[in-house]
Each structure stands twice: as structure tokens, then as C-alpha cells.
């Protein structure tokens, strides 16, 4: 784990998970069915999505498994009766898997092909950052994102921005208002309307 203390990617990853955990802690019992900026997702759907992403990490990074080999192991609602605890366990396991010695040098077998574990970790970090905003917007919480995480996510998204809406996972980019700050530009690039 000493490696994790000095690796900027693992630092950003940990910060993004902590940010989502903080936002999740603000969800009231009556908000789980509230809509989110993600089309057709409720708060529970959004939290489940990010939890499932974390559940995949140990088998993909540590075990060298593939999404095809695991099949539908994490399909459906994984949150159970205590979504916050389920999230914390999944996030902790993902953090531990990425932090193992040489873990980021491994190859992971994802649904869209092979990737370096470092690129996979960067993708997971960006997803946690953006979904932290989505969750905050859905529950009326603090929508501000830390500047370091916004900059990190923007660097990750920029090279693929033109193709994101073609994946079906992102809405078309939105033109940011003149003079927008970096967070607004990032969210608009990802089809959000901050």
C-alpha cells in the first residue's frame, strides 16, 4: 500500500471515492427514488451503478478475470437493505485492489476490450467524480467538486469528448455559458446542464 501513498492516480481515485461516499451520506431515506441527471436513473439506480463498478474491480484487477467470464454476477440491484454500507465495502475493495503492488501495470479485460489497469482506474475515477455531482444535484446537496478532481476528469474526457455521446452512456455535449468555470465546462462536455 506504500505505493498508493505516492501515486497521483491512486490519490485522485481515493479522493473521488471519498467524495462519492460523502455525498452518499447526505441521501435521506425519502430520496432513493428521486430522479437524477442520468436519464431514467433514480438515486438508487445511480448508487447501484457506481457500486457495481467497484464490485468488478477486484476480480478484473487482482484475479485477471474478464467481464465475459463473470457474466451476470453483478447484474441487478446489489445494494440490499443498506446501500451506504454496501457502497463502502465495494469502494474499499476496489481501492485495495488498485493499490496492490504493480496492480496499475496489469492488463484488465473489459467489455469493450483490453485496457491497462491504470487507464481503467482513471476511467473509474472520472466516473466517480461526475456521478458525485449527479448525486448531489439529485438530492439538493453541495454540487461543488474539488478542483484537482475536475482537472483530472477533464484531462481524461477531453481526448474522447467527440465520441462520448455515440456510446449511448452520455447525452450530447451542452454549450457552456460564456465565462464558465472548469467544473461547468466539464459537466457540459458530458451532457449535463449545471
mmCIF file with all atom_site columns, C-alpha atoms in Angstrom:
data_model
loop_
_atom_site.group_PDB
_atom_site.id
_atom_site.type_symbol
_atom_site.label_atom_id
_atom_site.label_alt_id
_atom_site.label_comp_id
_atom_site.label_asym_id
_atom_site.label_entity_id
_atom_site.label_seq_id
_atom_site.pdbx_PDB_ins_code
_atom_site.Cartn_x
_atom_site.Cartn_y
_atom_site.Cartn_z
_atom_site.occupancy
_atom_site.B_iso_or_equiv
_atom_site.pdbx_formal_charge
_atom_site.auth_seq_id
_atom_site.auth_comp_id
_atom_site.auth_asym_id
_atom_site.auth_atom_id
_atom_site.pdbx_PDB_model_num
ATOM 1   C CA . UNK A 1 1   ? 0.000   0.000   0.000   1.00 0.00 ? 1   UNK A CA 1
ATOM 2   C CA . UNK A 1 2   ? 3.013   2.312   0.259   1.00 0.00 ? 2   UNK A CA 1
ATOM 3   C CA . UNK A 1 3   ? 2.805   2.625   -3.498  1.00 0.00 ? 3   UNK A CA 1
ATOM 4   C CA . UNK A 1 4   ? -0.648  4.180   -3.131  1.00 0.00 ? 4   UNK A CA 1
ATOM 5   C CA . UNK A 1 5   ? 0.660   6.975   -0.923  1.00 0.00 ? 5   UNK A CA 1
ATOM 6   C CA . UNK A 1 6   ? 2.920   8.304   -3.671  1.00 0.00 ? 6   UNK A CA 1
ATOM 7   C CA . UNK A 1 7   ? 0.939   7.578   -6.809  1.00 0.00 ? 7   UNK A CA 1
ATOM 8   C CA . UNK A 1 8   ? -1.047  10.602  -8.101  1.00 0.00 ? 8   UNK A CA 1
ATOM 9   C CA . UNK A 1 9   ? -3.593  8.384   -9.888  1.00 0.00 ? 9   UNK A CA 1
ATOM 10  C CA . UNK A 1 10  ? -4.328  6.401   -6.729  1.00 0.00 ? 10  UNK A CA 1
ATOM 11  C CA . UNK A 1 11  ? -4.571  9.645   -4.781  1.00 0.00 ? 11  UNK A CA 1
ATOM 12  C CA . UNK A 1 12  ? -7.202  11.022  -7.194  1.00 0.00 ? 12  UNK A CA 1
ATOM 13  C CA . UNK A 1 13  ? -9.015  7.665   -7.177  1.00 0.00 ? 13  UNK A CA 1
ATOM 14  C CA . UNK A 1 14  ? -9.194  7.671   -3.371  1.00 0.00 ? 14  UNK A CA 1
ATOM 15  C CA . UNK A 1 15  ? -10.366 11.299  -3.356  1.00 0.00 ? 15  UNK A CA 1
ATOM 16  C CA . UNK A 1 16  ? -13.126 10.512  -5.871  1.00 0.00 ? 16  UNK A CA 1
ATOM 17  C CA . UNK A 1 17  ? -14.353 7.534   -3.832  1.00 0.00 ? 17  UNK A CA 1
ATOM 18  C CA . UNK A 1 18  ? -14.291 9.630   -0.662  1.00 0.00 ? 18  UNK A CA 1
ATOM 19  C CA . UNK A 1 19  ? -16.242 12.391  -2.405  1.00 0.00 ? 19  UNK A CA 1
ATOM 20  C CA . UNK A 1 20  ? -18.947 9.978   -3.513  1.00 0.00 ? 20  UNK A CA 1
ATOM 21  C CA . UNK A 1 21  ? -19.071 8.462   -0.015  1.00 0.00 ? 21  UNK A CA 1
ATOM 22  C CA . UNK A 1 22  ? -19.561 11.927  1.454   1.00 0.00 ? 22  UNK A CA 1
ATOM 23  C CA . UNK A 1 23  ? -22.397 12.717  -0.978  1.00 0.00 ? 23  UNK A CA 1
ATOM 24  C CA . UNK A 1 24  ? -23.987 9.329   -0.346  1.00 0.00 ? 24  UNK A CA 1
ATOM 25  C CA . UNK A 1 25  ? -24.038 10.070  3.371   1.00 0.00 ? 25  UNK A CA 1
ATOM 26  C CA . UNK A 1 26  ? -26.363 13.009  2.691   1.00 0.00 ? 26  UNK A CA 1
ATOM 27  C CA . UNK A 1 27  ? -29.073 10.919  0.986   1.00 0.00 ? 27  UNK A CA 1
ATOM 28  C CA . UNK A 1 28  ? -32.265 10.973  3.031   1.00 0.00 ? 28  UNK A CA 1
ATOM 29  C CA . UNK A 1 29  ? -34.471 7.854   3.207   1.00 0.00 ? 29  UNK A CA 1
ATOM 30  C CA . UNK A 1 30  ? -37.150 9.576   1.103   1.00 0.00 ? 30  UNK A CA 1
ATOM 31  C CA . UNK A 1 31  ? -34.694 10.401  -1.721  1.00 0.00 ? 31  UNK A CA 1
ATOM 32  C CA . UNK A 1 32  ? -33.781 6.942   -3.044  1.00 0.00 ? 32  UNK A CA 1
ATOM 33  C CA . UNK A 1 33  ? -36.450 7.127   -5.763  1.00 0.00 ? 33  UNK A CA 1
ATOM 34  C CA . UNK A 1 34  ? -35.647 10.729  -6.721  1.00 0.00 ? 34  UNK A CA 1
ATOM 35  C CA . UNK A 1 35  ? -34.643 11.359  -10.357 1.00 0.00 ? 35  UNK A CA 1
ATOM 36  C CA . UNK A 1 36  ? -31.031 12.140  -11.253 1.00 0.00 ? 36  UNK A CA 1
ATOM 37  C CA . UNK A 1 37  ? -29.389 13.965  -14.184 1.00 0.00 ? 37  UNK A CA 1
ATOM 38  C CA . UNK A 1 38  ? -28.745 10.494  -15.649 1.00 0.00 ? 38  UNK A CA 1
ATOM 39  C CA . UNK A 1 39  ? -31.725 9.727   -17.853 1.00 0.00 ? 39  UNK A CA 1
ATOM 40  C CA . UNK A 1 40  ? -34.054 7.133   -16.358 1.00 0.00 ? 40  UNK A CA 1
ATOM 41  C CA . UNK A 1 41  ? -31.942 6.604   -13.206 1.00 0.00 ? 41  UNK A CA 1
ATOM 42  C CA . UNK A 1 42  ? -33.157 7.182   -9.697  1.00 0.00 ? 42  UNK A CA 1
ATOM 43  C CA . UNK A 1 43  ? -30.751 7.914   -6.853  1.00 0.00 ? 43  UNK A CA 1
ATOM 44  C CA . UNK A 1 44  ? -30.767 4.208   -6.012  1.00 0.00 ? 44  UNK A CA 1
ATOM 45  C CA . UNK A 1 45  ? -30.007 3.285   -9.641  1.00 0.00 ? 45  UNK A CA 1
ATOM 46  C CA . UNK A 1 46  ? -27.102 5.731   -9.701  1.00 0.00 ? 46  UNK A CA 1
ATOM 47  C CA . UNK A 1 47  ? -25.626 4.447   -6.438  1.00 0.00 ? 47  UNK A CA 1
ATOM 48  C CA . UNK A 1 48  ? -26.107 0.865   -7.600  1.00 0.00 ? 48  UNK A CA 1
ATOM 49  C CA . UNK A 1 49  ? -24.318 1.636   -10.885 1.00 0.00 ? 49  UNK A CA 1
ATOM 50  C CA . UNK A 1 50  ? -21.257 3.044   -9.158  1.00 0.00 ? 50  UNK A CA 1
ATOM 51  C CA . UNK A 1 51  ? -21.297 0.251   -6.551  1.00 0.00 ? 51  UNK A CA 1
ATOM 52  C CA . UNK A 1 52  ? -21.388 -2.408  -9.275  1.00 0.00 ? 52  UNK A CA 1
ATOM 53  C CA . UNK A 1 53  ? -18.438 -0.722  -10.971 1.00 0.00 ? 53  UNK A CA 1
ATOM 54  C CA . UNK A 1 54  ? -16.460 -1.088  -7.735  1.00 0.00 ? 54  UNK A CA 1
ATOM 55  C CA . UNK A 1 55  ? -17.555 -4.708  -7.293  1.00 0.00 ? 55  UNK A CA 1
ATOM 56  C CA . UNK A 1 56  ? -15.940 -5.568  -10.624 1.00 0.00 ? 56  UNK A CA 1
ATOM 57  C CA . UNK A 1 57  ? -12.510 -4.171  -9.730  1.00 0.00 ? 57  UNK A CA 1
ATOM 58  C CA . UNK A 1 58  ? -11.067 -6.956  -7.536  1.00 0.00 ? 58  UNK A CA 1
ATOM 59  C CA . UNK A 1 59  ? -11.879 -9.735  -9.995  1.00 0.00 ? 59  UNK A CA 1
ATOM 60  C CA . UNK A 1 60  ? -10.666 -7.760  -13.015 1.00 0.00 ? 60  UNK A CA 1
ATOM 61  C CA . UNK A 1 61  ? -7.513  -6.285  -11.475 1.00 0.00 ? 61  UNK A CA 1
ATOM 62  C CA . UNK A 1 62  ? -6.469  -8.859  -8.890  1.00 0.00 ? 62  UNK A CA 1
ATOM 63  C CA . UNK A 1 63  ? -7.719  -12.081 -10.456 1.00 0.00 ? 63  UNK A CA 1
ATOM 64  C CA . UNK A 1 64  ? -7.306  -11.215 -14.138 1.00 0.00 ? 64  UNK A CA 1
ATOM 65  C CA . UNK A 1 65  ? -10.883 -12.256 -14.783 1.00 0.00 ? 65  UNK A CA 1
ATOM 66  C CA . UNK A 1 66  ? -12.942 -10.777 -17.617 1.00 0.00 ? 66  UNK A CA 1
ATOM 67  C CA . UNK A 1 67  ? -16.413 -9.301  -17.700 1.00 0.00 ? 67  UNK A CA 1
ATOM 68  C CA . UNK A 1 68  ? -17.404 -12.129 -20.044 1.00 0.00 ? 68  UNK A CA 1
ATOM 69  C CA . UNK A 1 69  ? -16.113 -14.791 -17.652 1.00 0.00 ? 69  UNK A CA 1
ATOM 70  C CA . UNK A 1 70  ? -18.034 -13.316 -14.712 1.00 0.00 ? 70  UNK A CA 1
ATOM 71  C CA . UNK A 1 71  ? -21.175 -12.967 -16.837 1.00 0.00 ? 71  UNK A CA 1
ATOM 72  C CA . UNK A 1 72  ? -24.126 -11.537 -14.950 1.00 0.00 ? 72  UNK A CA 1
ATOM 73  C CA . UNK A 1 73  ? -22.552 -11.842 -11.483 1.00 0.00 ? 73  UNK A CA 1
ATOM 74  C CA . UNK A 1 74  ? -23.277 -8.195  -10.697 1.00 0.00 ? 74  UNK A CA 1
ATOM 75  C CA . UNK A 1 75  ? -26.490 -7.680  -12.649 1.00 0.00 ? 75  UNK A CA 1
ATOM 76  C CA . UNK A 1 76  ? -29.478 -6.169  -10.897 1.00 0.00 ? 76  UNK A CA 1
ATOM 77  C CA . UNK A 1 77  ? -29.657 -4.314  -7.625  1.00 0.00 ? 77  UNK A CA 1
ATOM 78  C CA . UNK A 1 78  ? -26.646 -5.079  -5.450  1.00 0.00 ? 78  UNK A CA 1
ATOM 79  C CA . UNK A 1 79  ? -27.366 -2.538  -2.696  1.00 0.00 ? 79  UNK A CA 1
ATOM 80  C CA . UNK A 1 80  ? -29.606 -4.609  -0.447  1.00 0.00 ? 80  UNK A CA 1
ATOM 81  C CA . UNK A 1 81  ? -31.119 -3.035  2.662   1.00 0.00 ? 81  UNK A CA 1
ATOM 82  C CA . UNK A 1 82  ? -28.089 -0.891  3.500   1.00 0.00 ? 82  UNK A CA 1
ATOM 83  C CA . UNK A 1 83  ? -26.866 0.881   0.355   1.00 0.00 ? 83  UNK A CA 1
ATOM 84  C CA . UNK A 1 84  ? -24.284 3.023   2.153   1.00 0.00 ? 84  UNK A CA 1
ATOM 85  C CA . UNK A 1 85  ? -22.570 0.053   3.797   1.00 0.00 ? 85  UNK A CA 1
ATOM 86  C CA . UNK A 1 86  ? -22.641 -1.916  0.549   1.00 0.00 ? 86  UNK A CA 1
ATOM 87  C CA . UNK A 1 87  ? -21.036 1.038   -1.254  1.00 0.00 ? 87  UNK A CA 1
ATOM 88  C CA . UNK A 1 88  ? -18.321 1.462   1.388   1.00 0.00 ? 88  UNK A CA 1
ATOM 89  C CA . UNK A 1 89  ? -17.390 -2.233  1.237   1.00 0.00 ? 89  UNK A CA 1
ATOM 90  C CA . UNK A 1 90  ? -17.277 -2.240  -2.560  1.00 0.00 ? 90  UNK A CA 1
ATOM 91  C CA . UNK A 1 91  ? -15.269 1.004   -2.720  1.00 0.00 ? 91  UNK A CA 1
ATOM 92  C CA . UNK A 1 92  ? -12.808 -0.268  -0.097  1.00 0.00 ? 92  UNK A CA 1
ATOM 93  C CA . UNK A 1 93  ? -12.253 -3.489  -2.019  1.00 0.00 ? 93  UNK A CA 1
ATOM 94  C CA . UNK A 1 94  ? -11.713 -1.578  -5.269  1.00 0.00 ? 94  UNK A CA 1
ATOM 95  C CA . UNK A 1 95  ? -9.274  0.806   -3.584  1.00 0.00 ? 95  UNK A CA 1
ATOM 96  C CA . UNK A 1 96  ? -7.326  -2.131  -2.130  1.00 0.00 ? 96  UNK A CA 1
ATOM 97  C CA . UNK A 1 97  ? -7.148  -3.945  -5.480  1.00 0.00 ? 97  UNK A CA 1
ATOM 98  C CA . UNK A 1 98  ? -5.847  -0.903  -7.370  1.00 0.00 ? 98  UNK A CA 1
ATOM 99  C CA . UNK A 1 99  ? -3.347  -0.191  -4.561  1.00 0.00 ? 99  UNK A CA 1
ATOM 100 C CA . UNK A 1 100 ? -1.637  -3.586  -4.626  1.00 0.00 ? 100 UNK A CA 1
ATOM 101 C CA . UNK A 1 101 ? 1.994   -3.570  -5.808  1.00 0.00 ? 101 UNK A CA 1
ATOM 102 C CA . UNK A 1 102 ? 2.191   -3.407  -9.619  1.00 0.00 ? 102 UNK A CA 1
ATOM 103 C CA . UNK A 1 103 ? -1.609  -3.515  -9.945  1.00 0.00 ? 103 UNK A CA 1
ATOM 104 C CA . UNK A 1 104 ? -1.703  -0.500  -12.268 1.00 0.00 ? 104 UNK A CA 1
ATOM 105 C CA . UNK A 1 105 ? 0.746   -2.226  -14.633 1.00 0.00 ? 105 UNK A CA 1
ATOM 106 C CA . UNK A 1 106 ? -1.621  -5.129  -15.235 1.00 0.00 ? 106 UNK A CA 1
ATOM 107 C CA . UNK A 1 107 ? -3.986  -5.590  -18.167 1.00 0.00 ? 107 UNK A CA 1
ATOM 108 C CA . UNK A 1 108 ? -7.709  -5.796  -17.476 1.00 0.00 ? 108 UNK A CA 1
ATOM 109 C CA . UNK A 1 109 ? -10.251 -7.466  -19.730 1.00 0.00 ? 109 UNK A CA 1
ATOM 110 C CA . UNK A 1 110 ? -13.250 -5.166  -20.030 1.00 0.00 ? 110 UNK A CA 1
ATOM 111 C CA . UNK A 1 111 ? -16.469 -5.475  -22.005 1.00 0.00 ? 111 UNK A CA 1
ATOM 112 C CA . UNK A 1 112 ? -15.073 -3.227  -24.752 1.00 0.00 ? 112 UNK A CA 1
ATOM 113 C CA . UNK A 1 113 ? -11.630 -4.874  -24.894 1.00 0.00 ? 113 UNK A CA 1
ATOM 114 C CA . UNK A 1 114 ? -8.344  -4.996  -23.035 1.00 0.00 ? 114 UNK A CA 1
ATOM 115 C CA . UNK A 1 115 ? -7.076  -1.942  -21.179 1.00 0.00 ? 115 UNK A CA 1
ATOM 116 C CA . UNK A 1 116 ? -4.273  -1.095  -18.828 1.00 0.00 ? 116 UNK A CA 1
ATOM 117 C CA . UNK A 1 117 ? -5.321  -1.162  -15.198 1.00 0.00 ? 117 UNK A CA 1
ATOM 118 C CA . UNK A 1 118 ? -4.040  2.430   -14.926 1.00 0.00 ? 118 UNK A CA 1
ATOM 119 C CA . UNK A 1 119 ? -6.424  3.572   -17.678 1.00 0.00 ? 119 UNK A CA 1
ATOM 120 C CA . UNK A 1 120 ? -9.229  1.601   -16.056 1.00 0.00 ? 120 UNK A CA 1
ATOM 121 C CA . UNK A 1 121 ? -8.510  3.268   -12.709 1.00 0.00 ? 121 UNK A CA 1
ATOM 122 C CA . UNK A 1 122 ? -8.535  6.691   -14.395 1.00 0.00 ? 122 UNK A CA 1
ATOM 123 C CA . UNK A 1 123 ? -11.888 5.895   -16.020 1.00 0.00 ? 123 UNK A CA 1
ATOM 124 C CA . UNK A 1 124 ? -13.320 4.750   -12.689 1.00 0.00 ? 124 UNK A CA 1
ATOM 125 C CA . UNK A 1 125 ? -12.033 7.905   -11.010 1.00 0.00 ? 125 UNK A CA 1
ATOM 126 C CA . UNK A 1 126 ? -13.647 10.146  -13.606 1.00 0.00 ? 126 UNK A CA 1
ATOM 127 C CA . UNK A 1 127 ? -16.931 8.266   -13.314 1.00 0.00 ? 127 UNK A CA 1
ATOM 128 C CA . UNK A 1 128 ? -16.947 8.690   -9.532  1.00 0.00 ? 128 UNK A CA 1
ATOM 129 C CA . UNK A 1 129 ? -16.262 12.423  -9.869  1.00 0.00 ? 129 UNK A CA 1
ATOM 130 C CA . UNK A 1 130 ? -19.067 13.047  -12.346 1.00 0.00 ? 130 UNK A CA 1
ATOM 131 C CA . UNK A 1 131 ? -21.544 10.826  -10.514 1.00 0.00 ? 131 UNK A CA 1
ATOM 132 C CA . UNK A 1 132 ? -20.740 12.661  -7.279  1.00 0.00 ? 132 UNK A CA 1
ATOM 133 C CA . UNK A 1 133 ? -22.118 15.760  -8.977  1.00 0.00 ? 133 UNK A CA 1
ATOM 134 C CA . UNK A 1 134 ? -25.110 13.817  -10.321 1.00 0.00 ? 134 UNK A CA 1
ATOM 135 C CA . UNK A 1 135 ? -25.898 12.549  -6.833  1.00 0.00 ? 135 UNK A CA 1
ATOM 136 C CA . UNK A 1 136 ? -25.521 15.984  -5.277  1.00 0.00 ? 136 UNK A CA 1
ATOM 137 C CA . UNK A 1 137 ? -27.829 17.509  -7.891  1.00 0.00 ? 137 UNK A CA 1
ATOM 138 C CA . UNK A 1 138 ? -30.425 14.776  -7.330  1.00 0.00 ? 138 UNK A CA 1
ATOM 139 C CA . UNK A 1 139 ? -30.569 15.239  -3.562  1.00 0.00 ? 139 UNK A CA 1
ATOM 140 C CA . UNK A 1 140 ? -30.144 19.020  -3.445  1.00 0.00 ? 140 UNK A CA 1
ATOM 141 C CA . UNK A 1 141 ? -26.668 18.709  -1.926  1.00 0.00 ? 141 UNK A CA 1
ATOM 142 C CA . UNK A 1 142 ? -23.385 20.549  -2.381  1.00 0.00 ? 142 UNK A CA 1
ATOM 143 C CA . UNK A 1 143 ? -22.592 20.375  -6.106  1.00 0.00 ? 143 UNK A CA 1
ATOM 144 C CA . UNK A 1 144 ? -19.060 21.797  -5.876  1.00 0.00 ? 144 UNK A CA 1
ATOM 145 C CA . UNK A 1 145 ? -16.338 19.395  -6.985  1.00 0.00 ? 145 UNK A CA 1
ATOM 146 C CA . UNK A 1 146 ? -12.711 19.700  -5.853  1.00 0.00 ? 146 UNK A CA 1
ATOM 147 C CA . UNK A 1 147 ? -10.587 21.493  -8.439  1.00 0.00 ? 147 UNK A CA 1
ATOM 148 C CA . UNK A 1 148 ? -7.971  18.719  -8.646  1.00 0.00 ? 148 UNK A CA 1
ATOM 149 C CA . UNK A 1 149 ? -10.662 16.171  -9.447  1.00 0.00 ? 149 UNK A CA 1
ATOM 150 C CA . UNK A 1 150 ? -12.282 18.432  -12.045 1.00 0.00 ? 150 UNK A CA 1
ATOM 151 C CA . UNK A 1 151 ? -8.911  18.949  -13.748 1.00 0.00 ? 151 UNK A CA 1
ATOM 152 C CA . UNK A 1 152 ? -8.177  15.220  -13.653 1.00 0.00 ? 152 UNK A CA 1
ATOM 153 C CA . UNK A 1 153 ? -11.573 14.295  -15.116 1.00 0.00 ? 153 UNK A CA 1
ATOM 154 C CA . UNK A 1 154 ? -11.314 16.968  -17.815 1.00 0.00 ? 154 UNK A CA 1
ATOM 155 C CA . UNK A 1 155 ? -7.923  15.594  -18.928 1.00 0.00 ? 155 UNK A CA 1
ATOM 156 C CA . UNK A 1 156 ? -9.384  12.098  -19.098 1.00 0.00 ? 156 UNK A CA 1
ATOM 157 C CA . UNK A 1 157 ? -12.510 13.114  -21.004 1.00 0.00 ? 157 UNK A CA 1
ATOM 158 C CA . UNK A 1 158 ? -11.046 15.624  -23.483 1.00 0.00 ? 158 UNK A CA 1
ATOM 159 C CA . UNK A 1 159 ? -9.433  13.124  -25.911 1.00 0.00 ? 159 UNK A CA 1
ATOM 160 C CA . UNK A 1 160 ? -12.716 11.191  -26.235 1.00 0.00 ? 160 UNK A CA 1
ATOM 161 C CA . UNK A 1 161 ? -15.218 14.034  -25.971 1.00 0.00 ? 161 UNK A CA 1
ATOM 162 C CA . UNK A 1 162 ? -16.349 13.900  -29.608 1.00 0.00 ? 162 UNK A CA 1
ATOM 163 C CA . UNK A 1 163 ? -17.291 10.232  -29.347 1.00 0.00 ? 163 UNK A CA 1
ATOM 164 C CA . UNK A 1 164 ? -18.877 10.059  -25.904 1.00 0.00 ? 164 UNK A CA 1
ATOM 165 C CA . UNK A 1 165 ? -22.474 10.609  -26.968 1.00 0.00 ? 165 UNK A CA 1
ATOM 166 C CA . UNK A 1 166 ? -22.097 7.814   -29.565 1.00 0.00 ? 166 UNK A CA 1
ATOM 167 C CA . UNK A 1 167 ? -21.622 5.285   -26.746 1.00 0.00 ? 167 UNK A CA 1
ATOM 168 C CA . UNK A 1 168 ? -25.185 5.770   -25.540 1.00 0.00 ? 168 UNK A CA 1
ATOM 169 C CA . UNK A 1 169 ? -23.944 6.421   -21.989 1.00 0.00 ? 169 UNK A CA 1
ATOM 170 C CA . UNK A 1 170 ? -23.695 10.202  -22.371 1.00 0.00 ? 170 UNK A CA 1
ATOM 171 C CA . UNK A 1 171 ? -26.018 12.878  -23.659 1.00 0.00 ? 171 UNK A CA 1
ATOM 172 C CA . UNK A 1 172 ? -24.852 15.238  -26.385 1.00 0.00 ? 172 UNK A CA 1
ATOM 173 C CA . UNK A 1 173 ? -22.468 17.917  -25.096 1.00 0.00 ? 173 UNK A CA 1
ATOM 174 C CA . UNK A 1 174 ? -24.071 21.187  -23.995 1.00 0.00 ? 174 UNK A CA 1
ATOM 175 C CA . UNK A 1 175 ? -22.559 24.559  -24.892 1.00 0.00 ? 175 UNK A CA 1
ATOM 176 C CA . UNK A 1 176 ? -21.261 26.069  -21.633 1.00 0.00 ? 176 UNK A CA 1
ATOM 177 C CA . UNK A 1 177 ? -22.229 29.651  -20.867 1.00 0.00 ? 177 UNK A CA 1
ATOM 178 C CA . UNK A 1 178 ? -19.564 32.283  -21.611 1.00 0.00 ? 178 UNK A CA 1
ATOM 179 C CA . UNK A 1 179 ? -17.014 32.579  -18.825 1.00 0.00 ? 179 UNK A CA 1
ATOM 180 C CA . UNK A 1 180 ? -17.867 29.171  -17.340 1.00 0.00 ? 180 UNK A CA 1
ATOM 181 C CA . UNK A 1 181 ? -15.595 27.710  -14.702 1.00 0.00 ? 181 UNK A CA 1
ATOM 182 C CA . UNK A 1 182 ? -13.770 24.384  -15.309 1.00 0.00 ? 182 UNK A CA 1
ATOM 183 C CA . UNK A 1 183 ? -16.411 22.348  -13.463 1.00 0.00 ? 183 UNK A CA 1
ATOM 184 C CA . UNK A 1 184 ? -19.236 23.740  -15.606 1.00 0.00 ? 184 UNK A CA 1
ATOM 185 C CA . UNK A 1 185 ? -17.223 23.116  -18.785 1.00 0.00 ? 185 UNK A CA 1
ATOM 186 C CA . UNK A 1 186 ? -16.569 19.501  -17.755 1.00 0.00 ? 186 UNK A CA 1
ATOM 187 C CA . UNK A 1 187 ? -20.218 18.840  -16.926 1.00 0.00 ? 187 UNK A CA 1
ATOM 188 C CA . UNK A 1 188 ? -21.423 20.431  -20.158 1.00 0.00 ? 188 UNK A CA 1
ATOM 189 C CA . UNK A 1 189 ? -18.941 18.336  -22.114 1.00 0.00 ? 189 UNK A CA 1
ATOM 190 C CA . UNK A 1 190 ? -20.561 15.273  -20.565 1.00 0.00 ? 190 UNK A CA 1
ATOM 191 C CA . UNK A 1 191 ? -24.076 16.380  -21.488 1.00 0.00 ? 191 UNK A CA 1
ATOM 192 C CA . UNK A 1 192 ? -25.039 17.715  -18.062 1.00 0.00 ? 192 UNK A CA 1
ATOM 193 C CA . UNK A 1 193 ? -26.864 21.001  -17.568 1.00 0.00 ? 193 UNK A CA 1
ATOM 194 C CA . UNK A 1 194 ? -25.337 22.500  -14.425 1.00 0.00 ? 194 UNK A CA 1
#
